[in-house]
Coordinates of C-alpha atoms in Angstrom, one line a residue:
M286 CA -0.4 -23.1 -29.9
S287 CA 2.5 -22.6 -27.4
W288 CA 2.5 -18.9 -27.8
R289 CA -1.3 -18.7 -27.2
R290 CA -0.9 -20.9 -24.0
A291 CA 1.8 -18.6 -22.8
L292 CA -0.3 -15.5 -23.4
L293 CA -3.3 -17.0 -21.7
V294 CA -1.6 -16.8 -18.3
L295 CA -0.5 -13.1 -18.6
P296 CA -3.7 -11.2 -17.9
A297 CA -3.9 -12.2 -14.2
P298 CA -0.3 -11.2 -13.3
A299 CA -0.5 -8.1 -15.5
A300 CA -3.7 -6.9 -13.7
A301 CA -2.0 -7.6 -10.3
L302 CA 1.2 -5.8 -11.3
S303 CA -0.8 -2.7 -12.3
L304 CA -1.8 -2.1 -8.6
W305 CA 1.8 -1.6 -7.6
L306 CA 2.4 1.0 -10.4
P307 CA 1.4 4.7 -10.3
W308 CA -2.2 5.3 -11.3
V309 CA -2.0 9.1 -10.7
Y310 CA 1.1 11.1 -11.3
H311 CA 2.0 14.4 -9.6
R312 CA 5.2 16.5 -9.4
A313 CA 5.0 16.1 -5.6
A314 CA 6.0 12.5 -4.8
A315 CA 3.6 12.3 -1.9
L316 CA 0.7 12.8 -4.2
V317 CA 1.6 10.0 -6.6
L318 CA -0.9 7.3 -6.1
T319 CA -0.5 3.6 -6.8
G320 CA -3.4 1.3 -7.3
L321 CA -3.1 0.1 -3.7
D322 CA -3.3 3.7 -2.5
L323 CA -6.6 4.5 -4.3
P324 CA -9.2 3.1 -1.9
D325 CA -8.0 5.0 1.1
F326 CA -7.4 8.2 -0.9
V327 CA -10.9 8.2 -2.4
R328 CA -12.4 7.7 1.0
F329 CA -10.4 10.7 2.2
M330 CA -11.7 13.0 -0.6
G331 CA -15.0 13.6 1.1
A332 CA -13.3 15.2 4.1
A333 CA -11.1 17.3 1.7
G334 CA -14.0 19.0 0.1
A335 CA -14.2 17.0 -3.1
P336 CA -17.5 15.3 -4.1
L337 CA -17.9 12.3 -2.0
V338 CA -17.2 9.0 -3.7
R339 CA -17.9 5.7 -2.1
P340 CA -15.4 3.3 -3.8
L341 CA -16.0 -0.4 -3.9
Q342 CA -13.0 -1.5 -1.8
V343 CA -13.1 -5.0 -3.4
A344 CA -12.7 -3.5 -6.9
F345 CA -9.2 -2.4 -6.1
A346 CA -8.4 -5.7 -4.4
L347 CA -9.7 -8.0 -7.2
P348 CA -6.6 -8.2 -9.3
L349 CA -4.5 -9.4 -6.4
L350 CA -7.2 -11.8 -5.2
A351 CA -7.6 -13.2 -8.7
A352 CA -3.8 -13.7 -9.0
A353 CA -3.7 -15.5 -5.6
A354 CA -6.5 -17.8 -6.6
T355 CA -5.0 -18.5 -10.0
L356 CA -1.7 -19.3 -8.5
A357 CA -3.3 -21.7 -6.1
I358 CA -4.9 -23.5 -9.0
A359 CA -1.8 -23.4 -11.3
V360 CA 0.6 -25.1 -8.9
W361 CA -1.7 -28.2 -8.7
S362 CA -2.0 -28.4 -12.5
V363 CA 1.7 -28.9 -13.1
D364 CA 4.3 -31.4 -11.8
V365 CA 6.2 -29.6 -9.0
S366 CA 7.3 -30.5 -5.5
V367 CA 5.1 -30.1 -2.5
W368 CA 7.5 -27.4 -1.2
F369 CA 6.9 -25.4 -4.3
R370 CA 3.2 -25.7 -3.9
A371 CA 3.4 -24.7 -0.2
A372 CA 5.5 -21.7 -1.2
A373 CA 2.9 -20.8 -3.8
L374 CA 0.2 -20.8 -1.1
A375 CA 2.3 -18.5 1.0
V376 CA 2.7 -16.1 -1.9
G377 CA -1.1 -16.3 -2.4
V378 CA -1.7 -15.3 1.2
W379 CA 0.8 -12.5 0.9
L380 CA -1.0 -11.2 -2.1
V381 CA -4.2 -11.2 -0.1
S382 CA -2.5 -9.2 2.7
A383 CA -1.4 -6.7 0.1
A384 CA -4.9 -6.3 -1.2
V385 CA -6.7 -6.4 2.2
S386 CA -4.8 -5.1 5.2
P387 CA -4.7 -7.7 8.0
L388 CA -4.3 -5.0 10.6
E389 CA -7.0 -2.6 9.5
R390 CA -9.5 -5.1 8.1
T391 CA -8.9 -8.3 10.0
G392 CA -12.2 -9.9 9.2
E393 CA -12.1 -9.3 5.5
F394 CA -8.5 -10.5 5.3
A395 CA -9.3 -13.7 7.2
L396 CA -12.2 -14.3 4.8
A397 CA -10.2 -13.7 1.6
A398 CA -7.2 -15.8 2.9
A399 CA -9.6 -18.6 3.8
V400 CA -11.0 -18.5 0.2
V401 CA -7.5 -18.7 -1.3
I402 CA -6.6 -21.6 1.0
G403 CA -9.9 -23.3 0.1
V404 CA -9.1 -22.9 -3.6
W405 CA -5.6 -24.4 -3.0
L406 CA -7.1 -27.4 -1.1
A407 CA -9.8 -27.9 -3.7
A408 CA -7.2 -27.9 -6.5
A409 CA -5.1 -30.4 -4.5
V410 CA -8.0 -32.8 -4.5
L411 CA -9.3 -32.2 -8.1
R412 CA -5.9 -31.7 -9.8
P413 CA -7.3 -29.5 -12.6
P414 CA -5.7 -29.8 -16.0
A415 CA -3.2 -27.0 -17.1
A416 CA -5.8 -25.7 -19.5
I417 CA -8.1 -24.8 -16.6
A418 CA -5.3 -22.9 -14.8
R419 CA -4.5 -21.0 -18.0
W420 CA -8.1 -20.0 -18.7
T421 CA -8.6 -19.1 -15.1
A422 CA -5.6 -16.7 -15.3
C423 CA -7.0 -15.2 -18.6
L424 CA -10.6 -14.7 -17.5
T425 CA -10.0 -13.6 -13.9
G426 CA -7.2 -11.2 -15.0
M427 CA -9.4 -9.7 -17.7
A428 CA -12.4 -9.3 -15.4
S429 CA -10.6 -8.0 -12.4
G430 CA -8.7 -5.5 -14.5
L431 CA -11.9 -4.3 -16.1
V432 CA -13.6 -3.8 -12.7
T433 CA -10.6 -1.9 -11.3
L434 CA -10.6 0.4 -14.4
W435 CA -14.3 1.0 -14.0
Q436 CA -14.0 2.0 -10.4
F437 CA -11.1 4.3 -11.2
A438 CA -13.1 5.9 -13.9
Q439 CA -15.9 6.5 -11.4
A440 CA -13.5 8.2 -8.9
A441 CA -11.5 10.2 -11.5
P442 CA -13.8 13.2 -11.8
A443 CA -13.8 13.8 -8.0
M444 CA -10.0 13.2 -7.9
G445 CA -9.6 15.8 -10.7
T446 CA -11.4 18.3 -8.4
L447 CA -8.6 17.9 -5.8
Y448 CA -5.7 17.7 -8.2
G449 CA -6.9 20.4 -10.6
H450 CA -5.5 18.4 -13.5
L451 CA -5.5 14.6 -13.2
T452 CA -2.5 12.9 -14.9
W453 CA -2.9 9.2 -15.4
G454 CA 0.0 7.0 -14.5
V455 CA 1.1 3.8 -16.2
G456 CA -1.1 1.6 -13.9
P457 CA -4.4 2.1 -15.8
W458 CA -2.7 1.4 -19.1
V459 CA -1.2 -1.9 -17.7
A460 CA -4.7 -2.8 -16.4
A461 CA -6.2 -2.0 -19.8
G462 CA -3.5 -4.1 -21.4
S463 CA -4.5 -7.0 -19.3
V464 CA -8.1 -6.6 -20.4
L465 CA -7.3 -6.3 -24.1
L466 CA -4.8 -9.1 -23.9
G467 CA -7.2 -11.5 -22.2
A468 CA -10.0 -10.6 -24.7
G469 CA -7.7 -10.9 -27.7
V470 CA -6.2 -14.3 -26.7
A471 CA -9.7 -15.6 -25.7
V472 CA -11.1 -14.7 -29.1
T473 CA -8.1 -16.3 -31.0
A474 CA -8.6 -19.5 -29.0
I475 CA -12.3 -19.7 -29.3
V476 CA -12.7 -18.8 -33.0
P477 CA -10.8 -22.0 -34.3
L478 CA -13.0 -24.1 -32.0
L479 CA -16.1 -22.6 -33.5
R480 CA -14.9 -23.2 -37.0
V481 CA -14.2 -26.9 -36.2
R482 CA -17.6 -27.2 -34.7
R483 CA -19.2 -25.6 -37.7
Q484 CA -17.3 -27.9 -40.1
R485 CA -18.5 -31.0 -38.1
T486 CA -22.1 -29.7 -38.2
V487 CA -21.9 -29.2 -42.0
S488 CA -20.3 -32.6 -42.6

């Protein structure tokens, strides 16, 4: 069971990591796009003559927001010092700032940061078991990675118009890996429970 528990927590950080990796490669370094670059670039495409795409800004922010919320829950499900928990909250707010610029989108940043702080405080009161933190990391990482991939697929045709030939970077593959890993681990965890339930029903 230990390996499954370890794998359960990986989808959330993997999906978040994918946003710092290149999603679009190009020989010109200035045209290499990370996941964090995509929302602004896609908004720019309309002015550049490509078919206008209206991206869901939150779609590209979800993996970082999910990681921040998961971290806020996780530090209250294990026995660590209050300083470690405070540091985890600071990291969570930093992840929010990476997802939502506090300078350009102050209101949205304040709302997202308040949500993460609220999750941290709720976890401090409820003290969720470690299993809740692991499943939160698995499900939010899988869902946020899937939404980000969907939004990228929606924007890819218009981006190909500008680039001529769109070369995918490693970012989409890492995001896809977070989705597949989350789904695979969830299935391997749920199937034995269903078998036990069926055996109890039969007996």
